[in-house]
PDB file of C-alpha atoms in Angstrom:
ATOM      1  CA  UNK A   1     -34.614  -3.660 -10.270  1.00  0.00           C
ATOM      2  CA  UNK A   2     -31.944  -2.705  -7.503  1.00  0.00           C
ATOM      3  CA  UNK A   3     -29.818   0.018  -8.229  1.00  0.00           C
ATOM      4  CA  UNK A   4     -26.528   0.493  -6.221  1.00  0.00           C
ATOM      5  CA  UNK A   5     -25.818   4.004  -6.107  1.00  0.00           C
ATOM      6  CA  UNK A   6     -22.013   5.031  -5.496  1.00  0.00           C
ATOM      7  CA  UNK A   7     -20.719   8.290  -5.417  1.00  0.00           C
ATOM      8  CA  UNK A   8     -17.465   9.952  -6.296  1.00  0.00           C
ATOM      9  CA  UNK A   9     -16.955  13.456  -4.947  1.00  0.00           C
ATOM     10  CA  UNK A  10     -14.059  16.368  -4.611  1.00  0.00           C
ATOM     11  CA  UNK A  11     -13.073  17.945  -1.495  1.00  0.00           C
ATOM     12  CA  UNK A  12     -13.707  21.645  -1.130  1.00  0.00           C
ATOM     13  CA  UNK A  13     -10.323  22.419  -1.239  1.00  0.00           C
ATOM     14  CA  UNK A  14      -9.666  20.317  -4.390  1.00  0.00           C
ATOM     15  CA  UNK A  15      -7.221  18.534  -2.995  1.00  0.00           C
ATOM     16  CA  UNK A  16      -8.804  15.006  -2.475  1.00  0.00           C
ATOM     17  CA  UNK A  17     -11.084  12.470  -4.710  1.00  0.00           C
ATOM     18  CA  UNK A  18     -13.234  10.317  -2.976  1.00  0.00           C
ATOM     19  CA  UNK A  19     -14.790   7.334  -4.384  1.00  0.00           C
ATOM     20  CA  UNK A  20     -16.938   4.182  -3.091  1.00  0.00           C
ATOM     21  CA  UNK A  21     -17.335   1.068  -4.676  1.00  0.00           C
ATOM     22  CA  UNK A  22     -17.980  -2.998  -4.287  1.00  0.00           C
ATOM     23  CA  UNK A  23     -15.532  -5.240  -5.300  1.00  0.00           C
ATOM     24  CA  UNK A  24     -16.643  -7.493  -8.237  1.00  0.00           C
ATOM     25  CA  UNK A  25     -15.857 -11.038  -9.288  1.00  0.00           C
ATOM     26  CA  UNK A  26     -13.834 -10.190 -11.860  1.00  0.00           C
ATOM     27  CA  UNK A  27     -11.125  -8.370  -9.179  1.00  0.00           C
ATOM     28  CA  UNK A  28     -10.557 -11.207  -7.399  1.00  0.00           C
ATOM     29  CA  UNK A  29      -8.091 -13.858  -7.516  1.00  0.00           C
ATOM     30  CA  UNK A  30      -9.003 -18.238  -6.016  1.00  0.00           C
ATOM     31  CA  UNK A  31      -9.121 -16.538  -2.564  1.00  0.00           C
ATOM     32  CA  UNK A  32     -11.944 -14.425  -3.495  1.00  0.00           C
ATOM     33  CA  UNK A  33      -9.584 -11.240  -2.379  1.00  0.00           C
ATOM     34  CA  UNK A  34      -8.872  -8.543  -4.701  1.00  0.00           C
ATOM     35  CA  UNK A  35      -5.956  -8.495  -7.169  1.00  0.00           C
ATOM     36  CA  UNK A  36      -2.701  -6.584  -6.145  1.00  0.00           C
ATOM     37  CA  UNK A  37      -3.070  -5.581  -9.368  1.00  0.00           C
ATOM     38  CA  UNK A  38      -6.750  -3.827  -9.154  1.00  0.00           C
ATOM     39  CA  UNK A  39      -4.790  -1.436  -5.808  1.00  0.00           C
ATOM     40  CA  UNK A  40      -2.675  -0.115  -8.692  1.00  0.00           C
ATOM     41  CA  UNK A  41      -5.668   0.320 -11.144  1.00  0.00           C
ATOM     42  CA  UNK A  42      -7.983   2.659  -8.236  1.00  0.00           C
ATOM     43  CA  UNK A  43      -4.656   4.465  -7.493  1.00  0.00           C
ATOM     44  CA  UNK A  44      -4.146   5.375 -11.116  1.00  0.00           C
ATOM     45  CA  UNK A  45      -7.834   6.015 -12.205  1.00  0.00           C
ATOM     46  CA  UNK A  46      -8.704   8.055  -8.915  1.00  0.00           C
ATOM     47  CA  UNK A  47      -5.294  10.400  -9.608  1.00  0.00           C
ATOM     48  CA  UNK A  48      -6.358  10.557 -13.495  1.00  0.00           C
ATOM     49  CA  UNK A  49      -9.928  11.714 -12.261  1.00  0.00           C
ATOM     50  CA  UNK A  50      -8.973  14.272  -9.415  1.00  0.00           C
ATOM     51  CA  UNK A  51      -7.272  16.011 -12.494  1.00  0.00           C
ATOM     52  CA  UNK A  52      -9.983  15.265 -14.976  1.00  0.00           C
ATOM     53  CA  UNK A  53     -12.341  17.267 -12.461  1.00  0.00           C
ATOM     54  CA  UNK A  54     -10.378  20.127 -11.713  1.00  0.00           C
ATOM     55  CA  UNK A  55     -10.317  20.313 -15.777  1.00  0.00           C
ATOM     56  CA  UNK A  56      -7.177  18.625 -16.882  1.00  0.00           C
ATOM     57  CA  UNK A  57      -8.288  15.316 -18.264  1.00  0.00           C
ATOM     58  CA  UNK A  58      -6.054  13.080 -20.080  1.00  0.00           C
ATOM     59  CA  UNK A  59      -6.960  14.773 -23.622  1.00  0.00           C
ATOM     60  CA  UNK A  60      -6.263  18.230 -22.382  1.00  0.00           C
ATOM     61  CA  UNK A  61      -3.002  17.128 -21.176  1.00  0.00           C
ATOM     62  CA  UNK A  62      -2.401  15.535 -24.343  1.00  0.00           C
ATOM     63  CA  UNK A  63      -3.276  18.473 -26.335  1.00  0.00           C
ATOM     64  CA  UNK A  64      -0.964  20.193 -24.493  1.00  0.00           C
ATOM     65  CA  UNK A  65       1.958  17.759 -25.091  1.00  0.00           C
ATOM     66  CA  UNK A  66       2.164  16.290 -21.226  1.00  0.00           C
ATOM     67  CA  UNK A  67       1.146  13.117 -19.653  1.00  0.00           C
ATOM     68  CA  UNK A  68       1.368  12.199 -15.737  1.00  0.00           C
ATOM     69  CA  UNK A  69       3.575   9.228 -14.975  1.00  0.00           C
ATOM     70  CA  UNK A  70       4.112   7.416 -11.924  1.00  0.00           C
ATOM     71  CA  UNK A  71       7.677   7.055 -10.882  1.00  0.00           C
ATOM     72  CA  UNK A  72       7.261   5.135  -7.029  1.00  0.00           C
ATOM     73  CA  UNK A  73       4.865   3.536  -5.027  1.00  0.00           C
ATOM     74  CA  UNK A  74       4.426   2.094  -1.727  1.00  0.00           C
ATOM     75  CA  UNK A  75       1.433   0.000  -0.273  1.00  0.00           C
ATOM     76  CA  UNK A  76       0.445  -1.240   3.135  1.00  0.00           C
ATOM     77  CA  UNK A  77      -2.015  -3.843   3.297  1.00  0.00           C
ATOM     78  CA  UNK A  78      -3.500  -4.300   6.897  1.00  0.00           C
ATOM     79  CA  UNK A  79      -6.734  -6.405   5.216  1.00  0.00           C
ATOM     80  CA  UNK A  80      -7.075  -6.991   1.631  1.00  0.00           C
ATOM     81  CA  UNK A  81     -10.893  -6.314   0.744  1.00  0.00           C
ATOM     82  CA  UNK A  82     -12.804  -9.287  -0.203  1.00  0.00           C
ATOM     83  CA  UNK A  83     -15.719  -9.936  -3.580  1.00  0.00           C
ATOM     84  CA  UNK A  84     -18.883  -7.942  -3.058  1.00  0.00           C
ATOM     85  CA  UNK A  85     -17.637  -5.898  -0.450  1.00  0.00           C
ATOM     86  CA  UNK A  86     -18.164  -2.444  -0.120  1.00  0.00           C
ATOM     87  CA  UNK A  87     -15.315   0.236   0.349  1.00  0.00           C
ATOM     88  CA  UNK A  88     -14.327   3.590  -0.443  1.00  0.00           C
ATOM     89  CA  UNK A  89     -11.315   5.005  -2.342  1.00  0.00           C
ATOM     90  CA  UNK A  90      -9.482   8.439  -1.177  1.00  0.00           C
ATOM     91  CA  UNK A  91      -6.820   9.641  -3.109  1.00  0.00           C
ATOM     92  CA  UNK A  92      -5.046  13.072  -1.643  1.00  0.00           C
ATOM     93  CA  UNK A  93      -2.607  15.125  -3.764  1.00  0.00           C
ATOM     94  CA  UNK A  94       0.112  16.084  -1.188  1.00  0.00           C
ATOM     95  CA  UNK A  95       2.760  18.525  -1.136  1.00  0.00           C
ATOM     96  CA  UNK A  96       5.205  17.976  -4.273  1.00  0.00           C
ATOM     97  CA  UNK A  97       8.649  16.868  -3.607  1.00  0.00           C
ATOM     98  CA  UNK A  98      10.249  19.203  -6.451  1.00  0.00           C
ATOM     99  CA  UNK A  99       8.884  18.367  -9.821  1.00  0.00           C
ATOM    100  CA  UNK A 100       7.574  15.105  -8.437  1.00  0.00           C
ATOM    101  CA  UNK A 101       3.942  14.857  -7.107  1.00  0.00           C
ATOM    102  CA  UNK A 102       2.928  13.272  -4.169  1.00  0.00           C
ATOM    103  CA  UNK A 103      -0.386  11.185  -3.935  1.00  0.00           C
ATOM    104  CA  UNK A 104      -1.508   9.851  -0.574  1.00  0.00           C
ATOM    105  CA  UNK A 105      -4.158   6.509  -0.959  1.00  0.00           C
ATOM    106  CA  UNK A 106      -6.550   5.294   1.705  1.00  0.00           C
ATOM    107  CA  UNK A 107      -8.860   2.462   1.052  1.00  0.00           C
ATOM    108  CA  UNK A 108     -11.642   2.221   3.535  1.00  0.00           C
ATOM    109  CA  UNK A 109     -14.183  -0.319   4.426  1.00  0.00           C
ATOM    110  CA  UNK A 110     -17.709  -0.027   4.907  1.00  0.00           C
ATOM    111  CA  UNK A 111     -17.330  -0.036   8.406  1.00  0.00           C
ATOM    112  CA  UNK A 112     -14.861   2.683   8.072  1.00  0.00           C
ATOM    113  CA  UNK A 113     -11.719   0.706   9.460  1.00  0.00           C
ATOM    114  CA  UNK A 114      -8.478   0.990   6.505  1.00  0.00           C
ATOM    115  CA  UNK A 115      -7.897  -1.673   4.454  1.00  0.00           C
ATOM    116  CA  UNK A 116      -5.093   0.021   2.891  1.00  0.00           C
ATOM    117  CA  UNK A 117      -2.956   2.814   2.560  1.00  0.00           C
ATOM    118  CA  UNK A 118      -0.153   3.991   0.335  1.00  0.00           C
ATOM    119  CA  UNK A 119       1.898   6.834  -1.003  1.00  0.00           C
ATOM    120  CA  UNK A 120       3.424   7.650  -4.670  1.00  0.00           C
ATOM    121  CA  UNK A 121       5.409   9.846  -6.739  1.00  0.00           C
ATOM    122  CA  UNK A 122       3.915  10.801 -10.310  1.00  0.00           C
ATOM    123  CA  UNK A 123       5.866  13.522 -12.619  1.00  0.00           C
ATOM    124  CA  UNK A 124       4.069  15.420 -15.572  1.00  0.00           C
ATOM    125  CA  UNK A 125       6.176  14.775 -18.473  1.00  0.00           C
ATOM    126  CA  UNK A 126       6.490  15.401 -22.789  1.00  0.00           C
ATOM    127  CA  UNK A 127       6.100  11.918 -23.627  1.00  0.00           C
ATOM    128  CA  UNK A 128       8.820  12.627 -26.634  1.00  0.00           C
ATOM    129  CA  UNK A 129      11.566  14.270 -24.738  1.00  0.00           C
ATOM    130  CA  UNK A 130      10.601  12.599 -21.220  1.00  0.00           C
ATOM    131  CA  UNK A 131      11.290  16.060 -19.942  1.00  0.00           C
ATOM    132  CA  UNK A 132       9.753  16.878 -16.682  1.00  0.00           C
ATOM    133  CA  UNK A 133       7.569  19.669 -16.326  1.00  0.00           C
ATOM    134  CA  UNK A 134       7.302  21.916 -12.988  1.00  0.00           C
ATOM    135  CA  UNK A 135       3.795  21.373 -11.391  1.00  0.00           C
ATOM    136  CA  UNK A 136       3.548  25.230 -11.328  1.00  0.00           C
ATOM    137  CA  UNK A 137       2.729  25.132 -15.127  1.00  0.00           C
ATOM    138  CA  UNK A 138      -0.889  23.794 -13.794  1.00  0.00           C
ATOM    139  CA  UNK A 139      -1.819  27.120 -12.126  1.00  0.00           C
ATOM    140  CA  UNK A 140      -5.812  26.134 -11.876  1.00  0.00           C
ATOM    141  CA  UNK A 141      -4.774  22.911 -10.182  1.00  0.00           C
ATOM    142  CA  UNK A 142      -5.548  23.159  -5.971  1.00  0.00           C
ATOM    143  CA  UNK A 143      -2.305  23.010  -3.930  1.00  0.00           C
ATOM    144  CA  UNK A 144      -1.868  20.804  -0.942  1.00  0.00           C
ATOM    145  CA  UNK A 145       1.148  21.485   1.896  1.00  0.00           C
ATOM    146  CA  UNK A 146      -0.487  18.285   3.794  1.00  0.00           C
ATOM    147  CA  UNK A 147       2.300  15.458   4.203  1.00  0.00           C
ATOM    148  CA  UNK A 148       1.127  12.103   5.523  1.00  0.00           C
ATOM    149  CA  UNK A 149       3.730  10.301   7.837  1.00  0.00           C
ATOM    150  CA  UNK A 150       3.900   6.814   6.018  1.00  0.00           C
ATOM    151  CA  UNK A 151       6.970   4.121   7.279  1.00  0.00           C
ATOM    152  CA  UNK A 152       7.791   2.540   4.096  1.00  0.00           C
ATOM    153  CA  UNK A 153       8.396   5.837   1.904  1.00  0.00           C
ATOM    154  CA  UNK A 154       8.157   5.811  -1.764  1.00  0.00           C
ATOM    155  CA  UNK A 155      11.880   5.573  -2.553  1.00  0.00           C
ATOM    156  CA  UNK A 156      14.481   3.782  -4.111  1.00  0.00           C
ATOM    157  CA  UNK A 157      14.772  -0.457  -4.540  1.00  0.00           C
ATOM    158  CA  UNK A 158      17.998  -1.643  -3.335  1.00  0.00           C
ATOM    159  CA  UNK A 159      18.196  -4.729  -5.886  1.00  0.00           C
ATOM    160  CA  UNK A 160      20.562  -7.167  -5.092  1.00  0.00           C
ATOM    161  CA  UNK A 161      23.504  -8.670  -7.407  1.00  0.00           C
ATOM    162  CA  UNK A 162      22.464 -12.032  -7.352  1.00  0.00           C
ATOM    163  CA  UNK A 163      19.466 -12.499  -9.042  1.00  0.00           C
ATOM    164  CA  UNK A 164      17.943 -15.629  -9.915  1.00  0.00           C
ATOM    165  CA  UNK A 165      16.291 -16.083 -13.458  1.00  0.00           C
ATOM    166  CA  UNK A 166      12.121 -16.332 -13.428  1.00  0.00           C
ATOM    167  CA  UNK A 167      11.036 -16.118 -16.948  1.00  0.00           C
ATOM    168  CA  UNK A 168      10.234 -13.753 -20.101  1.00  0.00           C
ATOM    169  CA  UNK A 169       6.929 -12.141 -21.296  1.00  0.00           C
ATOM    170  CA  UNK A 170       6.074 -10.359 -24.133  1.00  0.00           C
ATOM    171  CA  UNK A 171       4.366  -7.376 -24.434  1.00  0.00           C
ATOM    172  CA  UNK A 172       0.703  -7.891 -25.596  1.00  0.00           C
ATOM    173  CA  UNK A 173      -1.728  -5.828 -27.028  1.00  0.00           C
ATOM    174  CA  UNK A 174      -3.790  -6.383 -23.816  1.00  0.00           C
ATOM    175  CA  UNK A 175      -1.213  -5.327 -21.905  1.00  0.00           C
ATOM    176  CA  UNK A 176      -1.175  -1.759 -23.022  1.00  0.00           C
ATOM    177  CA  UNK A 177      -2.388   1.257 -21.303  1.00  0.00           C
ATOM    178  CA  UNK A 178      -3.669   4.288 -23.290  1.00  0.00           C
ATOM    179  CA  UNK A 179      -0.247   5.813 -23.659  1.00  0.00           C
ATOM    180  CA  UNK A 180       0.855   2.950 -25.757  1.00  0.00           C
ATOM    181  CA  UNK A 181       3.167   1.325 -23.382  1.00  0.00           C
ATOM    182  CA  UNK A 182       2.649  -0.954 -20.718  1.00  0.00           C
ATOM    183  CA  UNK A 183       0.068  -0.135 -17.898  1.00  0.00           C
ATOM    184  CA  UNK A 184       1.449   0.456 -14.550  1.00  0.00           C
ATOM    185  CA  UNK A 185      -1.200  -1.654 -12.753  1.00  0.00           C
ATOM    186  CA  UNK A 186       0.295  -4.714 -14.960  1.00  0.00           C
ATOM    187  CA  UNK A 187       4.203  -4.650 -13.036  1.00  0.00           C
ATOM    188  CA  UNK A 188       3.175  -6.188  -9.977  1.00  0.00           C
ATOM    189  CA  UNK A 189       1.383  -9.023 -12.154  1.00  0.00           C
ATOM    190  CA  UNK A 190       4.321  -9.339 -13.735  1.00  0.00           C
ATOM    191  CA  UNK A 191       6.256  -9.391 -10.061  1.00  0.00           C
ATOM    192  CA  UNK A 192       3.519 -12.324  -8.773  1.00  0.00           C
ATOM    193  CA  UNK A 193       3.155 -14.473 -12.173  1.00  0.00           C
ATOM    194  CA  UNK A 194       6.422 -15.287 -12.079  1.00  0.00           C
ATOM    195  CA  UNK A 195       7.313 -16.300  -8.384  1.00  0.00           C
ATOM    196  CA  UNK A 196       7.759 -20.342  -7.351  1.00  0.00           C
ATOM    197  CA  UNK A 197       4.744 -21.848  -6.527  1.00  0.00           C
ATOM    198  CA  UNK A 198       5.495 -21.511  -2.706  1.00  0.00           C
ATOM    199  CA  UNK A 199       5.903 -17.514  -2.731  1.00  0.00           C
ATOM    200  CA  UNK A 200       2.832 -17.371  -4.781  1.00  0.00           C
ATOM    201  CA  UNK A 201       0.557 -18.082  -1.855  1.00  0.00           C
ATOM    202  CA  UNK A 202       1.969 -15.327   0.966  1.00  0.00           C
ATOM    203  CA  UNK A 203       0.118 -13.432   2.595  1.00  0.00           C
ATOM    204  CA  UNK A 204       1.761  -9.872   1.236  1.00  0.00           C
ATOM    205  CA  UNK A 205       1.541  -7.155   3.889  1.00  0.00           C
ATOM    206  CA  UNK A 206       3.631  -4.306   1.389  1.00  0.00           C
ATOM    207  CA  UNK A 207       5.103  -3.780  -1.903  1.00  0.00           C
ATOM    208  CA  UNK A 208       7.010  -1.383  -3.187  1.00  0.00           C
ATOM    209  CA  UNK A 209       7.575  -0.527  -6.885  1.00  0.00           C
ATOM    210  CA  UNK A 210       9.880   1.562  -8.892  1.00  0.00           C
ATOM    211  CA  UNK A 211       9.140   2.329 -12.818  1.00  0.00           C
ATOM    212  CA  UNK A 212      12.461   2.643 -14.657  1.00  0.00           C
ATOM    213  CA  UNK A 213      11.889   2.369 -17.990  1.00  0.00           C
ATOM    214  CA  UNK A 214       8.783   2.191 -20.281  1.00  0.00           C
ATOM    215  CA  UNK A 215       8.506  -0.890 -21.896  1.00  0.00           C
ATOM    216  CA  UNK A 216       5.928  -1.239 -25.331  1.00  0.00           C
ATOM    217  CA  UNK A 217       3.832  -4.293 -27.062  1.00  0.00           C
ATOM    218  CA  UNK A 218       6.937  -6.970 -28.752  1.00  0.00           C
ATOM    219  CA  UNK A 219       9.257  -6.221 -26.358  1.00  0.00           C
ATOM    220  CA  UNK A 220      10.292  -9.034 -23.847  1.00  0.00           C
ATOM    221  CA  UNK A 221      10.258  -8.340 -19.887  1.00  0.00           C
ATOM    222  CA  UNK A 222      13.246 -10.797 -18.313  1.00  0.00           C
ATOM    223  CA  UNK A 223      11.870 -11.130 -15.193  1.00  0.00           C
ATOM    224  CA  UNK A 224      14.690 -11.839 -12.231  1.00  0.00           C
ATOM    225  CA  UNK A 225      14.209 -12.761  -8.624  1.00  0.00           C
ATOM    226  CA  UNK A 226      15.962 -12.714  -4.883  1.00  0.00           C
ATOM    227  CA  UNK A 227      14.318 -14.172  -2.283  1.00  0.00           C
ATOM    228  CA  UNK A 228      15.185 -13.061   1.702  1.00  0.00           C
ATOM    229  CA  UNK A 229      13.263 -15.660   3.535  1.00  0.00           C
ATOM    230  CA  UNK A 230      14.730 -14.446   6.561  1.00  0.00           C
ATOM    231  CA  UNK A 231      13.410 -11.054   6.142  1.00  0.00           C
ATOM    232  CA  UNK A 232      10.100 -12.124   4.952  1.00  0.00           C
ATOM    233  CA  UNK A 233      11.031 -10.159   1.574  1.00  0.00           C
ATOM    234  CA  UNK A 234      11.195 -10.709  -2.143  1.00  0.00           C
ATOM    235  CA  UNK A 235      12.902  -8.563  -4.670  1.00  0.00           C
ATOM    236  CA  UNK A 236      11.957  -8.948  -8.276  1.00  0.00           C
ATOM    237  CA  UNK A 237      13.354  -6.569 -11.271  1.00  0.00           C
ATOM    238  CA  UNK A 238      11.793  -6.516 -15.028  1.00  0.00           C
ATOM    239  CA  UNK A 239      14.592  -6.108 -17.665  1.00  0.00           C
ATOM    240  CA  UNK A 240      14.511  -4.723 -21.166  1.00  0.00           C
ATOM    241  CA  UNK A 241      16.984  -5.153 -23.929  1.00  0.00           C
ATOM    242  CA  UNK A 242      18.393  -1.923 -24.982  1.00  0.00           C
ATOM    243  CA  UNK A 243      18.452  -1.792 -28.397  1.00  0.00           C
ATOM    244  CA  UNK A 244      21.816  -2.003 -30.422  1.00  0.00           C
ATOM    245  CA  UNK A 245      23.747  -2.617 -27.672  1.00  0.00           C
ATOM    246  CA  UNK A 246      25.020  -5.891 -27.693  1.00  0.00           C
ATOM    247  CA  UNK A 247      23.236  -7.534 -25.841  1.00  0.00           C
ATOM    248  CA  UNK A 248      23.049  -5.036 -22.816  1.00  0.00           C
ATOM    249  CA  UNK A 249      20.064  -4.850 -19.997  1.00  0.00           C
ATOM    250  CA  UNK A 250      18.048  -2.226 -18.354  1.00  0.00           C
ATOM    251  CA  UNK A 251      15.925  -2.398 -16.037  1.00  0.00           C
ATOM    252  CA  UNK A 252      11.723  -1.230 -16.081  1.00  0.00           C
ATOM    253  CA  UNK A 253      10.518  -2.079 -12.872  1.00  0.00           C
ATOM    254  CA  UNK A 254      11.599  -3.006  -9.721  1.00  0.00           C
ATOM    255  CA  UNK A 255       9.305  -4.428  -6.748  1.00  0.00           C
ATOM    256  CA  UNK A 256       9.851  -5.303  -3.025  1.00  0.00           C
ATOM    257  CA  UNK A 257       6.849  -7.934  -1.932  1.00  0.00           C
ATOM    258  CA  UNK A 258       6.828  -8.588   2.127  1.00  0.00           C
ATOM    259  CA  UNK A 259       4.928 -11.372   3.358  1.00  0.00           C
ATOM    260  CA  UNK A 260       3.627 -12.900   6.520  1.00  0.00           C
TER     261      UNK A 260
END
């Protein structure tokens, strides 16, 4: 039998989670390349186990009434990894901007050139009250005053007026992360499913996302478009109905995709 031994280590410092891995079958999509999808699922497993290892795992938190969110991410993609190869994961906590935490990404290939990189912004919050909680409460947690210069920042989607209608989807069961609501590896799915057939085949270079508004299993995403050909861009937002208001909208994600 051959045994493929990865590891997954901390930095001295605490500061950074390093992980190596192959991509699998199961990641990819008809072009053999991993999943947009699976970027968001390393992000948010490395950043649950760089806390898990400095001794605030998800149950602690939850014991204590908190769980980490993700507010906004950015991704560059200079070459999407391909099935059965071999790369490693590093996921840096940064210095916070106020109550919101900064996580650096780097995905690296066996080689060691970068596949891809990204920023995001997490907060710690009490899932009842949504109330955001000072990353000073987490005194045993290492610091970090690095700051990674990254172009296409972590901010705010400037969605435009004019959408165009895509489609609905309904929360499943399989959609659902451990909090109960839906997983934020699952948006940018949402943001690809739903595209005409002739977007659905770019090559995407970066996407941004914002996360708005949780959305749980039975509700209905209305998914909504706007497509800049001449900027190489795509906008999509995900709306939930607010409930007892008439018929009103809000939205629960927003996503730039920009394509070759």
């Amino acid at each position: 039998m051959i045994m493929e031994n990865f590891k997954t280590y901390l930095s001295e410092d605490g500061t950074e989670i390093c992980g190596e891995t192959k991509i699998l079958f199961g990641q990819c999509g008809a072009d053999r390349c991993l999943h947009l999808t699976e970027i968001m699922e390393y992000c948010a497993d490395y950043v649950i186990d760089l806390y898990a290892r400095q001794g605030y795992d998800r149950q602690k938190m939850n014991d204590m009434g908190y769980v980490q969110m993700v507010s906004r991410t950015s991704i560059h993609i200079d070459r999407m990894p391909c099935e059965n190869e071999f790369m490693t994961v590093k996921v840096r906590e940064e210095k916070p901007e106020g109550f919101q935490l900064m996580r650096h990404y780097e995905f690296v290939s066996e080689k060691g050139d970068r596949l891809i990189e990204g920023k995001s912004l997490w907060v710690i919050v009490e899932p009842e009250t949504h109330s955001v909680v000072a990353p000073g409460k987490f005194q045993c947690l290492s610091k970090s005053e690095v700051q990674t210069e990254f172009e296409k920042k972590p901010g705010k989607i400037k969605v435009p007026e004019n959408l165009e209608f895509l489609g609905d989807q309904k929360i499943l069961l399989s959609h659902l992360d451990p909090n109960g609501h839906l997983t934020n590896a699952k948006y940018i799915n949402f943001a690809i499913d739903f595209l005409p057939d002739e977007y659905q085949h770019k090559e995407i270079t970066d996407f941004r996302l914002n996360f708005c508004r949780e959305i749980k299993k039975g509700e209905v995403m209305h998914v909504y478009g706007f497509f800049d050909d001449e900027n190489r861009k795509i906008v999509v937002a995900g709306k939930r109905d607010v409930p007892e208001s008439g018929g009103k909208m809000e939205s629960s994600f927003e996503c730039e995709l920009f394509y070759r």
